[in-house]
Amino acid sequence: MTMRVQIDAGDVGAIQADTLVIPITRRGETPSALPQGLSAIDRRMGGRLADALAAGDFKANVGDRLVIYGPRDGDLVRCVLLGLGEAEKIDDAALRELGGRVGREAARANTGRVALVVPPGPGLAPERAAARLADGILLGAYDFDRYQTAGSKATGKGKGRDARRSASSRLRIAFVRRTKGLARLRSEVRDTLHVTESQIAARDLSNEPPNVIYPETLARACRSMARAVGLRCAVMSDAELRRRKMGAILAVGQGSQHPPRMIVLEHGATAARKKKGTLAMIGKGITFDSGGLSLKPAASMPDMKHDMSGAAAVFGAMRAIALLDLPIHVVGVIAAAENMPSGTAYRPSDIIESASGQTIEIVNTDAEGRLVMADALHHAVRTWKPDAMIDVATLTGAAMLAFGPWATAGLGNDDALLAELREAGDRAGETVWPMPLLDVHTKAMKSKVADWKNSGGRDAGVSTAGAFLKGFVGDTPWVHLDIAGSGMTSTQTPLHVGGATGVGVRMLTEWVSARAR
Ligand code: BES
Ligand code: MN
Ligand code: ZN
């Protein structure tokens, strides 16, 4: 379920919802009365909220939840009192998780209209609480169910395409009128949710099946997103890729019915903004990775619709950056191709020439990601000479084995830049953990018959893949993020039901906004 968000300031008393969430902090003692400004809601609830608090059962400790049902003939079905504990102690991650639990339950119960009422202090900073809770509610409620038609037997929850657009899946965030600085609060919540909704857009894109999202349709999705948020978008056709001698991405795509595309998204291309520098973000967009002629085993193939999660992260981050209108020049490059086995597919032992002029011996057609990235990295370096460049890719099974869904592998040629990304990740709730990039790793990627080979074998898979990419970035400060583990998972958390995580969107947006400051 995807929720639409509406922010209301003022008339909390008349708000309509299936589930009305009221966050409550405690300061020392157990709260015994409703926060200010909620008496109209309590009246509609037949006084039950105040009664419940007066009884003292609800301690408002972190995570405490008390569901209170309204009178049968009333117009409010249920209110959820949500404990936030001591207001000064609760951190962003905890707030977001609490929101996630609420969102998940609301989505499961199909109670589409959720309202979050934000009482004014004391002790509770409303903009922080509201933004983080709403962020969590949207992520927790997210489920990729758009292809489940009405009455779908499998889960009984599918609502189909029409219901998806219905007004009933909606989150309203309402501030109590007396809250100070309402206009600022609204805009802070709005900004947070730009990022949340961009992460959800990234999840959607990655979760789409590969018969729907292939290079041309990925480019189309970029174009329409760019138009909606005011980004520049340019798409290179396969003819243009040939003109530009992008032999690596062309080789990967040549076995597919769907030709490859290089997609460029650009934000803030003005002289004033360029003064703050130019940042580049490069995403791996393999819309399906069968392994090519070095075919993957059947069991590892279904997840490979997510092999464009790096592209989705760049897509989402560029969307958020545009909506936040961050004052800096940013380019996003997406290398889109489908890796298929066929009579026209590239072969193990082929020698190809990348856009940089460097030659590559193909030893394994399943090491395709680094090939498309080589052309994209080179293109970005040559075209914009960025001050810093980050690439995001579901590049190696080794990263998944090393970190599972819990961290993103980071390496590069600039320790300070890697530290920036780790800090941005920490602020955003995404963990980046460093991996080595040593000369021995570069050596392992040297071919006897060409400049490079595309696989160094099983040993140190994350680092050898990174060492290969390093060969195409020149002296541009660069960090490579391997999200093979963190980009998709069946591990559930309060903020994620499974499938694409949308990892990277938050971290990249946070990093760019720090650079823009
Ligand atoms: N897309 C895969 C990596 C991957 C594996 C991502 C599992 C997410 C989950 C990548 O293209 C790949 O196949 N890598 C190979 C490289 C090897 C042939 C050098 C790998 O990691 O096995
Ligand atoms: Mn592969
Ligand atoms: Zn791949």
Coordinates of C-alpha atoms and ligand atoms in Angstrom, one line a residue:
M1 CA 0.0 0.0 0.0
T2 CA 1.3 3.4 -0.8
M3 CA 0.0 6.2 1.3
R4 CA -0.8 9.7 0.2
V5 CA 0.1 12.3 2.8
Q6 CA -1.8 15.4 3.7
I7 CA -0.6 17.8 6.3
D8 CA -3.2 19.8 8.2
A9 CA -2.5 22.5 10.6
G10 CA -5.3 23.5 12.9
D11 CA -8.5 21.7 13.2
V12 CA -7.6 18.5 14.8
G13 CA -11.0 18.2 16.5
A14 CA -12.8 17.4 13.2
I15 CA -10.3 15.1 11.7
Q16 CA -11.6 11.9 10.1
A17 CA -9.7 8.7 10.2
D18 CA -10.0 5.0 10.7
T19 CA -7.0 5.0 13.0
L20 CA -6.0 8.1 14.9
V21 CA -2.6 8.0 16.4
I22 CA -1.8 10.2 19.4
P23 CA 1.8 10.1 20.5
I24 CA 2.3 10.8 24.2
T25 CA 5.5 11.5 26.1
R26 CA 6.1 11.1 29.8
R27 CA 8.0 13.5 31.9
G28 CA 8.9 11.7 35.2
E29 CA 5.5 10.6 36.3
T30 CA 2.9 8.6 34.4
P31 CA 0.7 11.1 32.4
S32 CA -2.7 11.3 33.9
A33 CA -4.3 13.7 31.5
L34 CA -4.6 14.1 27.8
P35 CA -2.2 16.6 26.1
Q36 CA -3.7 20.0 25.4
G37 CA -5.8 20.6 22.4
L38 CA -7.3 17.1 22.2
S39 CA -10.5 17.7 24.1
A40 CA -12.7 17.8 20.9
I41 CA -11.3 14.4 19.9
D42 CA -11.9 13.0 23.3
R43 CA -15.5 14.3 23.2
R44 CA -16.0 12.3 19.9
M45 CA -14.5 9.3 21.7
G46 CA -17.1 9.6 24.5
G47 CA -14.5 10.7 26.9
R48 CA -12.7 7.4 26.8
L49 CA -9.2 8.8 26.1
A50 CA -9.3 10.9 29.2
D51 CA -10.8 8.0 31.2
A52 CA -8.0 5.7 30.1
L53 CA -5.3 8.1 31.0
A54 CA -6.9 8.9 34.4
A55 CA -6.9 5.1 35.2
G56 CA -3.1 5.2 35.0
D57 CA -2.7 2.0 33.0
F58 CA -1.0 3.7 30.1
K59 CA 2.5 4.6 31.3
A60 CA 3.7 6.2 28.0
N61 CA 6.9 4.2 28.0
V62 CA 8.6 3.9 24.7
G63 CA 6.6 1.5 22.5
D64 CA 3.6 1.3 24.8
R65 CA 0.4 1.2 22.8
L66 CA -3.1 1.4 23.9
V67 CA -5.9 1.0 21.4
I68 CA -9.2 2.6 22.5
Y69 CA -12.3 2.1 20.5
G70 CA -14.9 4.9 20.1
P71 CA -18.5 4.7 20.9
R72 CA -20.6 2.5 18.6
D73 CA -22.6 5.4 17.3
G74 CA -19.6 7.7 17.1
D75 CA -17.6 8.7 14.0
L76 CA -14.1 7.7 15.3
V77 CA -13.4 4.0 15.2
R78 CA -10.2 3.8 17.1
C79 CA -7.5 5.9 18.7
V80 CA -4.0 4.6 19.4
L81 CA -2.2 6.1 22.3
L82 CA 1.5 5.7 21.4
G83 CA 4.1 6.0 24.2
L84 CA 7.3 7.9 23.3
G85 CA 8.8 7.6 26.8
E86 CA 10.8 10.5 28.2
A87 CA 10.7 13.1 25.4
E88 CA 14.3 14.1 25.8
K89 CA 15.6 10.6 25.5
I90 CA 13.9 9.2 22.4
D91 CA 16.1 9.3 19.3
D92 CA 15.2 9.6 15.6
A93 CA 15.6 5.9 14.9
A94 CA 13.3 4.9 17.7
L95 CA 10.6 7.4 16.6
R96 CA 10.8 6.1 13.0
E97 CA 10.5 2.5 14.2
L98 CA 7.4 3.3 16.3
G99 CA 5.9 4.9 13.3
G100 CA 6.8 1.8 11.3
R101 CA 4.8 -0.5 13.6
V102 CA 1.8 1.7 13.5
G103 CA 2.0 1.9 9.7
R104 CA 2.4 -1.8 9.3
E105 CA -0.6 -2.6 11.5
A106 CA -2.7 0.0 9.7
A107 CA -1.8 -1.5 6.3
R108 CA -2.5 -5.1 7.5
A109 CA -5.8 -4.1 8.9
N110 CA -6.6 -2.3 5.6
T111 CA -7.6 0.7 7.6
G112 CA -6.4 3.1 5.0
R113 CA -7.0 6.4 6.6
V114 CA -4.4 7.0 9.3
A115 CA -4.1 10.3 11.1
L116 CA -1.3 11.3 13.2
V117 CA -2.1 14.0 15.7
V118 CA 0.7 16.0 17.0
P119 CA 0.1 17.8 20.3
P120 CA 2.1 20.8 21.2
G121 CA 5.0 20.3 23.8
P122 CA 6.1 20.5 26.5
G123 CA 8.9 18.1 26.2
L124 CA 8.0 17.0 22.7
A125 CA 9.5 18.8 19.8
P126 CA 6.5 18.4 17.4
E127 CA 8.4 18.8 14.1
R128 CA 10.9 16.1 15.1
A129 CA 8.3 13.7 16.4
A130 CA 5.8 14.3 13.6
A131 CA 8.4 14.0 10.8
R132 CA 10.1 10.9 12.2
L133 CA 6.8 9.1 13.0
A134 CA 5.3 9.9 9.6
D135 CA 8.5 8.8 7.9
G136 CA 8.1 5.4 9.8
I137 CA 4.4 5.1 9.1
L138 CA 4.9 5.4 5.4
L139 CA 7.8 3.0 5.2
G140 CA 6.1 0.5 7.6
A141 CA 2.9 0.6 5.5
Y142 CA 4.7 0.1 2.3
D143 CA 4.0 -3.2 0.4
F144 CA 4.4 -3.9 -3.2
D145 CA 0.9 -5.1 -3.9
R146 CA -0.1 -3.3 -7.0
Y147 CA -0.4 -6.5 -9.1
Q148 CA -2.8 -8.2 -6.6
T149 CA -6.2 -7.8 -8.1
A150 CA -9.3 -7.4 -6.0
G151 CA -10.1 -10.5 -3.9
S152 CA -6.7 -12.1 -4.7
K153 CA -6.8 -15.5 -3.0
A154 CA -3.2 -15.7 -2.2
T155 CA -3.3 -13.2 0.6
G156 CA -6.8 -11.9 0.7
K157 CA -5.3 -8.4 0.9
G158 CA -4.9 -7.4 -2.7
K159 CA -6.9 -4.4 -3.6
G160 CA -6.1 -4.0 -7.3
R161 CA -5.3 -1.1 -9.4
D162 CA -8.4 0.9 -8.7
A163 CA -8.3 0.6 -5.0
R164 CA -4.6 1.6 -5.1
R165 CA -5.7 5.0 -6.3
S166 CA -8.5 5.3 -3.9
A167 CA -8.5 8.2 -1.4
S168 CA -8.7 5.7 1.4
S169 CA -5.0 5.0 1.8
R170 CA -3.9 8.2 3.2
L171 CA -1.9 9.6 6.0
R172 CA -3.0 12.9 7.5
I173 CA -0.7 14.7 9.8
A174 CA -2.5 17.2 12.0
F175 CA -1.0 19.7 14.3
V176 CA -3.0 21.2 17.1
R177 CA -3.8 24.8 16.4
R178 CA -1.9 26.1 19.5
T179 CA 1.4 24.6 18.3
K180 CA 4.0 27.3 17.8
G181 CA 5.6 28.0 14.4
L182 CA 3.1 26.0 12.4
A183 CA 4.3 27.1 9.0
R184 CA 7.9 26.0 9.8
L185 CA 6.7 22.7 11.2
R186 CA 4.7 21.9 8.1
S187 CA 7.7 22.6 5.9
E188 CA 10.0 20.5 8.0
V189 CA 7.6 17.6 7.8
R190 CA 7.2 18.1 4.1
D191 CA 11.0 18.0 3.6
T192 CA 11.4 14.8 5.5
L193 CA 8.6 13.2 3.6
H194 CA 10.1 14.2 0.3
V195 CA 12.9 11.8 1.2
T196 CA 10.6 9.1 2.5
E197 CA 8.5 9.2 -0.7
S198 CA 11.6 9.1 -2.8
Q199 CA 12.8 6.0 -1.0
I200 CA 9.4 4.5 -1.6
A201 CA 9.7 5.4 -5.3
A202 CA 13.0 3.6 -5.3
R203 CA 11.5 0.6 -3.7
D204 CA 8.7 0.6 -6.3
L205 CA 11.1 0.8 -9.2
S206 CA 13.2 -2.0 -7.9
N207 CA 10.3 -4.2 -7.0
E208 CA 8.8 -3.9 -10.5
P209 CA 9.2 -7.2 -12.4
P210 CA 11.7 -7.3 -15.3
N211 CA 9.1 -7.7 -18.0
V212 CA 7.9 -4.3 -16.9
I213 CA 11.2 -2.5 -16.2
Y214 CA 13.9 -3.0 -18.8
P215 CA 16.3 -0.3 -20.0
E216 CA 13.8 1.6 -22.2
T217 CA 11.1 1.6 -19.6
L218 CA 13.6 2.5 -16.8
A219 CA 14.6 5.5 -19.0
R220 CA 10.9 6.3 -19.4
A221 CA 10.4 6.2 -15.6
C222 CA 13.3 8.6 -15.3
R223 CA 12.0 10.9 -17.8
S224 CA 8.6 11.2 -16.3
M225 CA 10.0 11.5 -12.7
A226 CA 12.4 14.2 -14.0
R227 CA 9.5 16.1 -15.6
A228 CA 7.5 16.0 -12.4
V229 CA 10.2 17.3 -10.1
G230 CA 12.1 19.6 -12.5
L231 CA 15.3 17.6 -13.3
R232 CA 17.0 17.6 -16.7
C233 CA 16.9 14.1 -18.2
A234 CA 18.9 12.9 -21.2
V235 CA 18.8 9.3 -22.5
M236 CA 21.4 7.8 -24.8
S237 CA 20.0 5.3 -27.3
D238 CA 22.0 2.3 -28.3
A239 CA 23.0 4.1 -31.5
E240 CA 24.4 6.9 -29.4
L241 CA 26.2 4.4 -27.1
R242 CA 27.9 3.0 -30.2
R243 CA 28.8 6.5 -31.4
R244 CA 30.4 7.1 -28.0
K245 CA 32.2 3.8 -28.2
M246 CA 30.7 2.6 -24.9
G247 CA 31.8 -1.0 -25.7
A248 CA 31.3 -2.3 -22.2
I249 CA 27.7 -1.5 -21.6
L250 CA 27.0 -2.5 -25.2
A251 CA 28.6 -5.9 -24.7
V252 CA 26.5 -6.6 -21.6
G253 CA 23.3 -5.6 -23.4
Q254 CA 23.9 -7.3 -26.7
G255 CA 22.3 -10.6 -25.8
S256 CA 19.0 -9.0 -24.9
Q257 CA 15.9 -8.1 -27.0
H258 CA 16.0 -4.8 -25.0
P259 CA 18.9 -2.6 -26.0
P260 CA 20.9 -0.8 -23.2
R261 CA 20.5 2.8 -22.2
M262 CA 22.6 5.4 -20.4
I263 CA 20.4 7.8 -18.5
V264 CA 21.6 11.2 -17.2
L265 CA 19.6 13.1 -14.6
E266 CA 20.9 16.6 -13.8
H267 CA 20.0 19.0 -11.0
G268 CA 21.1 22.6 -10.4
A269 CA 23.0 23.1 -13.7
T270 CA 23.4 26.9 -13.1
A271 CA 26.6 28.9 -12.8
A272 CA 25.7 29.9 -9.2
R273 CA 25.2 26.3 -8.1
K274 CA 28.2 25.0 -9.9
K275 CA 30.3 27.3 -7.8
K276 CA 29.6 25.0 -4.9
G277 CA 30.9 22.1 -7.0
T278 CA 29.6 19.2 -9.0
L279 CA 28.7 15.9 -7.5
A280 CA 28.1 12.7 -9.4
M281 CA 26.1 9.6 -8.5
I282 CA 26.3 6.5 -10.6
G283 CA 23.9 3.6 -10.4
K284 CA 24.0 0.1 -11.7
G285 CA 20.9 -0.5 -13.7
I286 CA 20.9 -4.2 -14.7
T287 CA 17.1 -4.7 -15.1
F288 CA 17.6 -8.4 -15.0
D289 CA 20.7 -10.4 -14.4
S290 CA 20.4 -14.0 -15.7
G291 CA 24.2 -14.2 -15.6
G292 CA 24.3 -14.3 -19.4
L293 CA 26.1 -17.3 -20.9
S294 CA 27.7 -17.9 -17.5
L295 CA 24.2 -18.6 -16.4
K296 CA 23.2 -18.3 -12.8
P297 CA 21.6 -21.3 -11.0
A298 CA 17.8 -21.2 -11.0
A299 CA 17.5 -20.4 -7.3
S300 CA 19.5 -17.2 -7.5
M301 CA 17.7 -15.7 -10.5
P302 CA 14.4 -14.3 -9.2
D303 CA 16.1 -11.8 -7.0
M304 CA 18.0 -10.4 -10.0
K305 CA 15.1 -8.2 -11.0
H306 CA 16.5 -6.1 -8.1
D307 CA 19.9 -5.8 -9.9
M308 CA 19.0 -2.2 -10.7
S309 CA 18.7 -1.2 -7.1
G310 CA 21.7 1.1 -7.4
A311 CA 19.9 2.8 -10.3
A312 CA 16.8 3.0 -8.1
A313 CA 18.9 4.6 -5.3
V314 CA 20.2 7.3 -7.7
F315 CA 16.7 7.8 -9.1
G316 CA 15.3 8.3 -5.6
A317 CA 18.1 10.5 -4.4
M318 CA 17.9 12.7 -7.5
R319 CA 14.1 13.0 -7.0
A320 CA 14.6 14.1 -3.3
I321 CA 17.4 16.5 -4.2
A322 CA 15.2 18.2 -6.8
L323 CA 12.2 18.4 -4.4
L324 CA 14.4 19.8 -1.7
D325 CA 16.0 22.1 -4.3
L326 CA 19.4 21.6 -2.7
P327 CA 21.7 24.4 -3.8
I328 CA 24.4 22.4 -5.6
H329 CA 25.0 20.9 -9.0
V330 CA 24.4 17.1 -9.0
V331 CA 24.4 14.6 -11.9
G332 CA 23.0 11.1 -11.7
V333 CA 24.1 8.6 -14.3
I334 CA 22.2 5.3 -14.6
A335 CA 23.8 2.5 -16.7
A336 CA 20.8 0.3 -17.8
A337 CA 21.1 -3.0 -19.5
E338 CA 19.6 -6.5 -19.4
N339 CA 22.1 -9.4 -19.1
M340 CA 20.7 -12.3 -21.1
P341 CA 22.1 -15.5 -22.7
S342 CA 21.4 -15.8 -26.4
G343 CA 22.9 -16.2 -29.8
T344 CA 24.0 -12.6 -29.8
A345 CA 25.2 -12.6 -26.2
Y346 CA 28.7 -11.7 -25.3
R347 CA 30.9 -14.6 -24.5
P348 CA 33.4 -15.7 -21.8
S349 CA 36.9 -15.0 -23.5
D350 CA 35.6 -12.1 -25.6
I351 CA 37.8 -9.0 -25.4
I352 CA 35.9 -5.7 -25.4
E353 CA 36.9 -2.1 -25.5
S354 CA 35.4 0.3 -22.9
A355 CA 34.6 3.9 -23.5
S356 CA 37.9 4.8 -21.8
G357 CA 39.8 2.9 -24.4
Q358 CA 40.9 0.3 -21.9
T359 CA 40.4 -3.3 -23.0
I360 CA 38.7 -6.0 -20.9
E361 CA 38.9 -9.8 -21.2
I362 CA 35.5 -11.3 -20.3
V363 CA 36.1 -14.3 -18.1
N364 CA 32.6 -14.5 -16.7
T365 CA 29.5 -12.9 -18.2
D366 CA 27.9 -12.8 -14.8
A367 CA 30.4 -10.1 -13.7
E368 CA 28.5 -7.6 -15.9
G369 CA 27.8 -4.9 -13.3
R370 CA 31.4 -3.6 -13.2
L371 CA 31.3 -3.4 -17.0
V372 CA 28.3 -1.1 -17.4
M373 CA 29.7 0.9 -14.4
A374 CA 33.1 1.3 -16.1
D375 CA 31.5 3.1 -19.0
A376 CA 29.2 5.2 -16.8
L377 CA 32.1 6.2 -14.4
H378 CA 34.3 7.1 -17.3
H379 CA 31.5 9.2 -18.9
A380 CA 30.9 11.1 -15.7
V381 CA 34.6 11.8 -15.1
R382 CA 35.1 13.0 -18.7
T383 CA 31.9 15.0 -19.0
W384 CA 31.7 16.8 -15.6
K385 CA 35.0 16.4 -13.8
P386 CA 33.0 16.0 -10.6
D387 CA 34.4 17.1 -7.2
A388 CA 33.2 13.9 -5.8
M389 CA 31.6 10.8 -7.3
I390 CA 29.7 8.0 -5.6
D391 CA 28.6 4.8 -7.3
V392 CA 25.9 2.5 -6.0
A393 CA 25.7 -1.1 -7.2
T394 CA 24.4 -4.5 -6.4
L395 CA 27.8 -5.7 -7.5
T396 CA 28.8 -8.8 -5.7
G397 CA 27.4 -11.8 -3.9
A398 CA 30.4 -11.4 -1.7
A399 CA 29.0 -8.2 -0.2
M400 CA 25.8 -10.0 0.6
L401 CA 27.7 -12.8 2.3
A402 CA 29.8 -10.4 4.2
F403 CA 27.1 -8.0 5.5
G404 CA 23.7 -9.5 4.8
P405 CA 21.0 -6.9 4.7
W406 CA 22.5 -5.0 7.7
A407 CA 25.3 -2.9 6.1
T408 CA 26.5 -1.5 2.8
A409 CA 30.1 -2.2 1.8
G410 CA 32.1 1.0 1.1
L411 CA 35.5 1.5 -0.5
G412 CA 37.2 4.0 -2.7
N413 CA 40.3 6.1 -3.4
D414 CA 39.6 8.9 -0.8
D415 CA 39.3 8.1 2.9
A416 CA 37.8 11.5 3.7
L417 CA 35.0 11.0 1.2
L418 CA 34.3 7.5 2.5
A419 CA 34.1 9.0 6.0
E420 CA 31.6 11.6 4.7
L421 CA 29.4 8.9 3.3
R422 CA 29.6 6.8 6.5
E423 CA 28.5 9.9 8.6
A424 CA 25.7 10.6 6.2
G425 CA 24.7 7.0 6.4
D426 CA 24.7 7.1 10.2
R427 CA 22.5 10.2 10.2
A428 CA 20.1 8.6 7.8
G429 CA 19.9 5.3 9.5
E430 CA 21.9 3.3 6.9
T431 CA 25.2 1.7 7.8
V432 CA 28.2 1.8 5.5
W433 CA 31.2 -0.4 6.5
P434 CA 34.6 0.0 4.9
M435 CA 36.3 -2.8 2.9
P436 CA 40.0 -2.7 1.8
L437 CA 41.1 -1.7 -1.7
L438 CA 44.7 -2.7 -2.1
D439 CA 47.2 -2.9 -4.9
V440 CA 46.9 -6.7 -4.7
H441 CA 43.3 -6.4 -5.6
T442 CA 44.1 -4.4 -8.7
K443 CA 46.7 -7.0 -9.6
A444 CA 44.2 -9.7 -9.3
M445 CA 42.1 -8.0 -12.0
K446 CA 44.9 -7.7 -14.6
S447 CA 44.5 -9.9 -17.7
K448 CA 47.2 -11.7 -19.6
V449 CA 45.6 -10.8 -22.9
A450 CA 43.9 -7.4 -22.3
D451 CA 44.3 -4.5 -19.8
W452 CA 41.8 -6.0 -17.4
K453 CA 39.7 -9.1 -16.9
N454 CA 36.3 -8.7 -15.5
S455 CA 36.6 -11.3 -12.7
G456 CA 39.3 -12.0 -10.1
G457 CA 37.6 -15.2 -9.0
R458 CA 36.0 -15.8 -5.6
D459 CA 38.7 -14.4 -3.3
A460 CA 38.0 -10.9 -1.9
G461 CA 35.1 -10.4 -4.3
V462 CA 34.0 -7.0 -3.0
S463 CA 37.5 -5.6 -3.1
T464 CA 38.5 -7.0 -6.5
A465 CA 35.3 -5.6 -8.0
G466 CA 36.1 -2.3 -6.5
A467 CA 39.6 -2.4 -7.8
F468 CA 38.3 -2.9 -11.3
L469 CA 36.0 0.2 -11.0
K470 CA 39.0 2.2 -9.7
G471 CA 40.6 1.7 -13.1
F472 CA 37.9 3.9 -14.6
V473 CA 37.7 6.9 -12.2
G474 CA 41.1 8.5 -12.8
D475 CA 41.9 10.8 -9.9
T476 CA 38.3 11.8 -9.2
P477 CA 37.6 11.4 -5.5
W478 CA 35.4 8.4 -5.5
V479 CA 33.5 6.0 -3.3
H480 CA 31.9 2.7 -4.3
L481 CA 28.9 1.4 -2.4
D482 CA 28.1 -2.3 -2.8
I483 CA 24.4 -2.8 -1.9
A484 CA 24.1 -6.4 -3.0
G485 CA 23.1 -7.3 0.6
S486 CA 21.4 -4.1 1.8
G487 CA 19.4 -3.4 -1.4
M488 CA 16.9 -6.2 -1.0
T489 CA 16.0 -8.7 1.7
S490 CA 13.3 -11.0 3.0
T491 CA 14.3 -10.0 6.5
Q492 CA 11.5 -8.0 8.0
T493 CA 11.9 -5.0 10.2
P494 CA 9.3 -2.4 11.4
L495 CA 10.2 -0.3 8.4
H496 CA 10.4 -3.0 5.7
V497 CA 8.2 -6.0 4.7
G498 CA 10.6 -7.5 2.2
G499 CA 11.8 -7.0 -1.3
A500 CA 13.6 -3.8 -2.3
T501 CA 14.7 -1.7 0.7
G502 CA 15.4 1.6 -1.2
V503 CA 18.7 1.8 0.6
G504 CA 21.0 4.6 -0.5
V505 CA 18.3 7.2 -1.1
R506 CA 18.5 8.6 2.4
M507 CA 22.2 8.5 2.7
L508 CA 22.9 10.1 -0.7
T509 CA 20.4 12.9 -0.1
E510 CA 21.9 13.5 3.3
W511 CA 25.4 13.5 1.8
V512 CA 24.4 16.0 -0.9
S513 CA 22.6 18.2 1.5
A514 CA 25.7 18.3 3.8
R515 CA 27.9 19.2 0.8
A516 CA 25.4 21.9 -0.2
R517 CA 25.6 23.6 3.2
Ligands
BES1 N1 24.2 -9.0 -9.5 C1 25.2 -9.9 -9.1 C2 25.6 -9.7 -7.6 C3 24.5 -10.0 -6.6 C4 24.4 -11.3 -6.1 C5 23.6 -9.1 -6.2 C6 23.4 -11.6 -5.2 C7 22.6 -9.3 -5.3 C8 22.5 -10.6 -4.7 C9 26.4 -9.6 -9.9 O1 26.3 -9.2 -11.2 C10 27.2 -10.9 -10.0 O2 26.6 -11.9 -10.6 N2 28.4 -11.0 -9.4 C11 29.2 -12.2 -9.4 C12 30.6 -11.8 -9.8 C13 31.5 -12.9 -10.1 C14 31.1 -13.7 -11.3 C15 32.9 -12.4 -10.2 C16 29.2 -12.7 -8.0 O3 29.2 -12.0 -7.1 O4 29.1 -14.0 -7.9
MN2 MN 25.9 -10.8 -12.6
ZN3 ZN 24.5 -8.2 -11.6

